[in-house]
Amino acid sequence: MPARTTPNPAAPLRPGASAPSNPTAASRQAAGRAKEPRWLSSEEQGVWRSFIEATQLLGDRLDQELQRDSGMPHAYYEVLVRLSEVPGRRLRMSALADRSMSSRSRLSHAVARLEEKGWVRREICATDRRGQLAVMTDEGFAALAAAAPGHVEGVRAHLLDLLTTQQVAQLGVICAAVADGLRGSDADGENGDDARHDVPSR
């Protein structure tokens, strides 16, 4: 739904509205104004639309290139990356879902496809028979190693090379601020393996 711009602040009343005849009505009108959505200004709306367009185009391009060159979508690449970054190249399914920012059902589907390729296998957790581990195989690590150079070149060509060094630093600060804010809003009630953890960048 397109964001709406802010009404003209110079107009004290909405078109067609009449001035309140008593203080009580004025209070009710003021309360109504206080609940108004915080509409975007023209500048803010432009920034928002540019952000949506850029992230959508970038994600689609990187996904297309991974599919074409390595036979995997970016979601599967992300699962392999997360497994490659931990000791033993294994994680509980719940922790892997959080680290790869995926729903449990979506991750289960991705791991099933990766199992078909021989890149991942599932094991029962030794400390909790109800839990499952996703384990990257040697074949999976080799597939990731083969895909990584082309993917990294895509990230450079479609993002980093388009920005100055200062803009890259600014983008990092901006993205970290947004991610931290969203993690904070999701953190209530999370603990143990369900909590998200910071991992090295790639």
Short mmCIF file of C-alpha atoms in Angstrom, two decimals:
data_model
loop_
_atom_site.label_atom_id
_atom_site.label_comp_id
_atom_site.label_asym_id
_atom_site.label_seq_id
_atom_site.Cartn_x
_atom_site.Cartn_y
_atom_site.Cartn_z
CA MET A 1 0.00 0.00 0.00
CA PRO A 2 1.61 3.31 -1.03
CA ALA A 3 2.68 5.57 1.81
CA ARG A 4 0.72 8.80 2.10
CA THR A 5 2.30 12.18 2.32
CA THR A 6 1.70 14.57 5.22
CA PRO A 7 -1.33 16.87 4.93
CA ASN A 8 -0.57 20.59 4.54
CA PRO A 9 0.52 21.73 8.05
CA ALA A 10 -0.65 25.27 7.27
CA ALA A 11 -4.28 24.10 7.19
CA PRO A 12 -5.55 24.01 10.81
CA LEU A 13 -8.62 21.94 9.91
CA ARG A 14 -9.42 19.20 7.45
CA PRO A 15 -11.30 20.32 4.36
CA GLY A 16 -14.97 20.71 5.22
CA ALA A 17 -14.37 20.63 8.99
CA SER A 18 -15.80 23.35 11.20
CA ALA A 19 -14.22 24.84 14.28
CA PRO A 20 -15.37 23.22 17.59
CA SER A 21 -17.93 25.24 19.49
CA ASN A 22 -16.81 24.24 23.00
CA PRO A 23 -13.64 23.12 24.85
CA THR A 24 -14.86 19.52 25.19
CA ALA A 25 -15.28 19.19 21.45
CA ALA A 26 -11.86 20.78 21.00
CA SER A 27 -10.33 18.19 23.34
CA ARG A 28 -11.96 15.34 21.45
CA GLN A 29 -10.71 16.77 18.15
CA ALA A 30 -7.19 17.13 19.56
CA ALA A 31 -7.28 13.52 20.77
CA GLY A 32 -8.36 12.41 17.32
CA ARG A 33 -5.46 14.28 15.75
CA ALA A 34 -3.06 12.63 18.20
CA LYS A 35 -4.06 9.22 16.83
CA GLU A 36 -3.45 10.19 13.21
CA PRO A 37 -0.98 7.92 11.39
CA ARG A 38 2.49 9.39 11.03
CA TRP A 39 2.26 9.88 7.25
CA LEU A 40 5.50 10.07 5.33
CA SER A 41 6.73 13.35 3.94
CA SER A 42 7.49 13.52 0.23
CA GLU A 43 11.20 13.12 0.96
CA GLU A 44 10.62 10.16 3.31
CA GLN A 45 8.32 8.50 0.80
CA GLY A 46 10.99 8.86 -1.89
CA VAL A 47 13.59 7.25 0.39
CA TRP A 48 11.24 4.40 1.29
CA ARG A 49 10.37 3.63 -2.32
CA SER A 50 14.03 3.77 -3.37
CA PHE A 51 14.92 1.36 -0.55
CA ILE A 52 12.19 -1.10 -1.57
CA GLU A 53 13.20 -0.96 -5.23
CA ALA A 54 16.93 -1.32 -4.55
CA THR A 55 16.60 -4.25 -2.13
CA GLN A 56 14.14 -6.07 -4.39
CA LEU A 57 16.29 -5.62 -7.51
CA LEU A 58 19.49 -6.58 -5.69
CA GLY A 59 17.98 -9.67 -4.09
CA ASP A 60 16.45 -10.82 -7.37
CA ARG A 61 19.68 -10.31 -9.32
CA LEU A 62 21.84 -12.19 -6.81
CA ASP A 63 19.31 -15.01 -6.62
CA GLN A 64 19.15 -15.32 -10.42
CA GLU A 65 22.95 -15.44 -10.68
CA LEU A 66 23.26 -18.13 -8.00
CA GLN A 67 20.56 -20.21 -9.68
CA ARG A 68 22.25 -19.84 -13.07
CA ASP A 69 25.85 -20.40 -12.00
CA SER A 70 25.57 -22.75 -9.01
CA GLY A 71 22.15 -24.39 -9.18
CA MET A 72 20.92 -23.04 -5.87
CA PRO A 73 18.73 -20.11 -4.78
CA HIS A 74 20.10 -17.57 -2.35
CA ALA A 75 18.07 -19.08 0.50
CA TYR A 76 19.95 -22.38 0.13
CA TYR A 77 23.28 -20.57 -0.18
CA GLU A 78 22.52 -18.79 3.10
CA VAL A 79 21.85 -22.10 4.86
CA LEU A 80 25.19 -23.48 3.68
CA VAL A 81 27.01 -20.30 4.73
CA ARG A 82 25.56 -20.47 8.24
CA LEU A 83 26.55 -24.12 8.62
CA SER A 84 30.06 -23.41 7.32
CA GLU A 85 30.64 -20.79 10.02
CA VAL A 86 30.17 -23.02 13.08
CA PRO A 87 32.42 -25.73 14.57
CA GLY A 88 31.67 -29.15 13.11
CA ARG A 89 29.53 -27.46 10.42
CA ARG A 90 26.37 -28.47 12.32
CA LEU A 91 23.51 -26.65 14.02
CA ARG A 92 20.19 -27.48 15.59
CA MET A 93 17.41 -26.87 13.09
CA SER A 94 15.84 -24.21 15.34
CA ALA A 95 19.13 -22.30 15.65
CA LEU A 96 19.78 -22.61 11.92
CA ALA A 97 16.34 -21.16 11.16
CA ASP A 98 17.07 -18.15 13.34
CA ARG A 99 20.55 -17.58 11.96
CA SER A 100 19.39 -17.85 8.37
CA MET A 101 16.34 -15.65 9.16
CA SER A 102 13.94 -18.32 7.93
CA SER A 103 10.71 -19.81 9.26
CA ARG A 104 10.93 -23.37 10.61
CA SER A 105 8.76 -24.73 7.78
CA ARG A 106 10.73 -22.92 5.07
CA LEU A 107 14.03 -24.12 6.51
CA SER A 108 12.76 -27.71 6.70
CA HIS A 109 11.87 -27.53 3.01
CA ALA A 110 15.29 -26.06 2.13
CA VAL A 111 17.17 -28.71 4.13
CA ALA A 112 15.13 -31.45 2.46
CA ARG A 113 16.23 -30.17 -0.96
CA LEU A 114 19.84 -29.86 0.21
CA GLU A 115 19.66 -33.44 1.48
CA GLU A 116 18.55 -34.55 -2.00
CA LYS A 117 21.69 -32.92 -3.42
CA GLY A 118 23.85 -34.63 -0.78
CA TRP A 119 24.98 -31.27 0.62
CA VAL A 120 23.34 -31.58 4.06
CA ARG A 121 22.22 -34.46 6.25
CA ARG A 122 20.08 -34.53 9.38
CA GLU A 123 21.05 -36.17 12.65
CA ILE A 124 19.26 -36.69 15.94
CA CYS A 125 20.58 -34.39 18.68
CA ALA A 126 22.50 -36.48 21.23
CA THR A 127 21.40 -34.30 24.16
CA ASP A 128 17.76 -33.97 23.11
CA ARG A 129 16.21 -36.85 21.16
CA ARG A 130 13.37 -34.55 20.06
CA GLY A 131 15.79 -32.16 18.37
CA GLN A 132 17.45 -32.49 14.97
CA LEU A 133 20.78 -31.26 13.71
CA ALA A 134 21.52 -30.08 10.19
CA VAL A 135 25.04 -31.14 9.21
CA MET A 136 26.92 -29.88 6.16
CA THR A 137 28.60 -32.66 4.20
CA ASP A 138 31.94 -32.41 2.45
CA GLU A 139 30.03 -32.24 -0.83
CA GLY A 140 28.01 -29.33 0.54
CA PHE A 141 31.15 -27.48 1.59
CA ALA A 142 32.63 -28.03 -1.87
CA ALA A 143 29.44 -26.69 -3.49
CA LEU A 144 29.57 -23.59 -1.29
CA ALA A 145 33.27 -23.06 -2.06
CA ALA A 146 32.50 -23.26 -5.77
CA ALA A 147 29.56 -20.83 -5.56
CA ALA A 148 31.15 -18.24 -3.27
CA PRO A 149 33.54 -16.49 -5.74
CA GLY A 150 30.79 -15.72 -8.24
CA HIS A 151 28.38 -14.62 -5.54
CA VAL A 152 30.93 -12.30 -3.94
CA GLU A 153 31.67 -10.78 -7.35
CA GLY A 154 27.93 -10.18 -7.76
CA VAL A 155 27.73 -8.42 -4.40
CA ARG A 156 30.63 -6.19 -5.42
CA ALA A 157 29.34 -5.44 -8.92
CA HIS A 158 25.71 -4.80 -7.97
CA LEU A 159 26.22 -3.03 -4.63
CA LEU A 160 29.67 -2.11 -3.35
CA ASP A 161 31.16 -0.91 -6.64
CA LEU A 162 28.23 1.50 -7.05
CA LEU A 163 29.05 3.29 -3.79
CA THR A 164 31.93 5.35 -2.47
CA THR A 165 33.96 4.12 0.49
CA GLN A 166 32.10 6.60 2.69
CA GLN A 167 28.73 5.44 1.39
CA VAL A 168 29.62 1.82 2.11
CA ALA A 169 30.45 2.76 5.71
CA GLN A 170 27.19 4.73 6.00
CA LEU A 171 25.21 1.84 4.58
CA GLY A 172 26.73 -0.46 7.20
CA VAL A 173 25.72 1.89 10.02
CA ILE A 174 22.20 2.30 8.63
CA CYS A 175 21.62 -1.43 8.13
CA ALA A 176 22.97 -2.22 11.60
CA ALA A 177 20.62 0.33 13.16
CA VAL A 178 17.60 -1.13 11.38
CA ALA A 179 18.58 -4.73 12.15
CA ASP A 180 19.27 -3.97 15.82
CA GLY A 181 15.92 -2.25 16.16
CA LEU A 182 14.05 -5.18 14.63
CA ARG A 183 15.98 -7.76 16.65
CA GLY A 184 15.15 -5.82 19.79
CA SER A 185 11.44 -5.87 18.99
CA ASP A 186 11.60 -9.65 18.34
CA ALA A 187 13.72 -10.50 21.39
CA ASP A 188 10.92 -10.70 23.97
CA GLY A 189 10.41 -14.28 25.02
CA GLU A 190 13.38 -15.62 23.04
CA ASN A 191 16.02 -17.70 24.79
CA GLY A 192 18.29 -20.67 24.33
CA ASP A 193 18.60 -22.05 20.81
CA ASP A 194 15.72 -19.92 19.62
CA ALA A 195 17.66 -16.69 20.15
CA ARG A 196 19.54 -15.27 17.20
CA HIS A 197 23.32 -14.96 17.42
CA ASP A 198 25.77 -12.70 15.67
CA VAL A 199 27.98 -14.46 13.14
CA PRO A 200 30.94 -13.29 11.05
CA SER A 201 30.09 -11.41 7.86
CA ARG A 202 30.76 -12.99 4.47
#
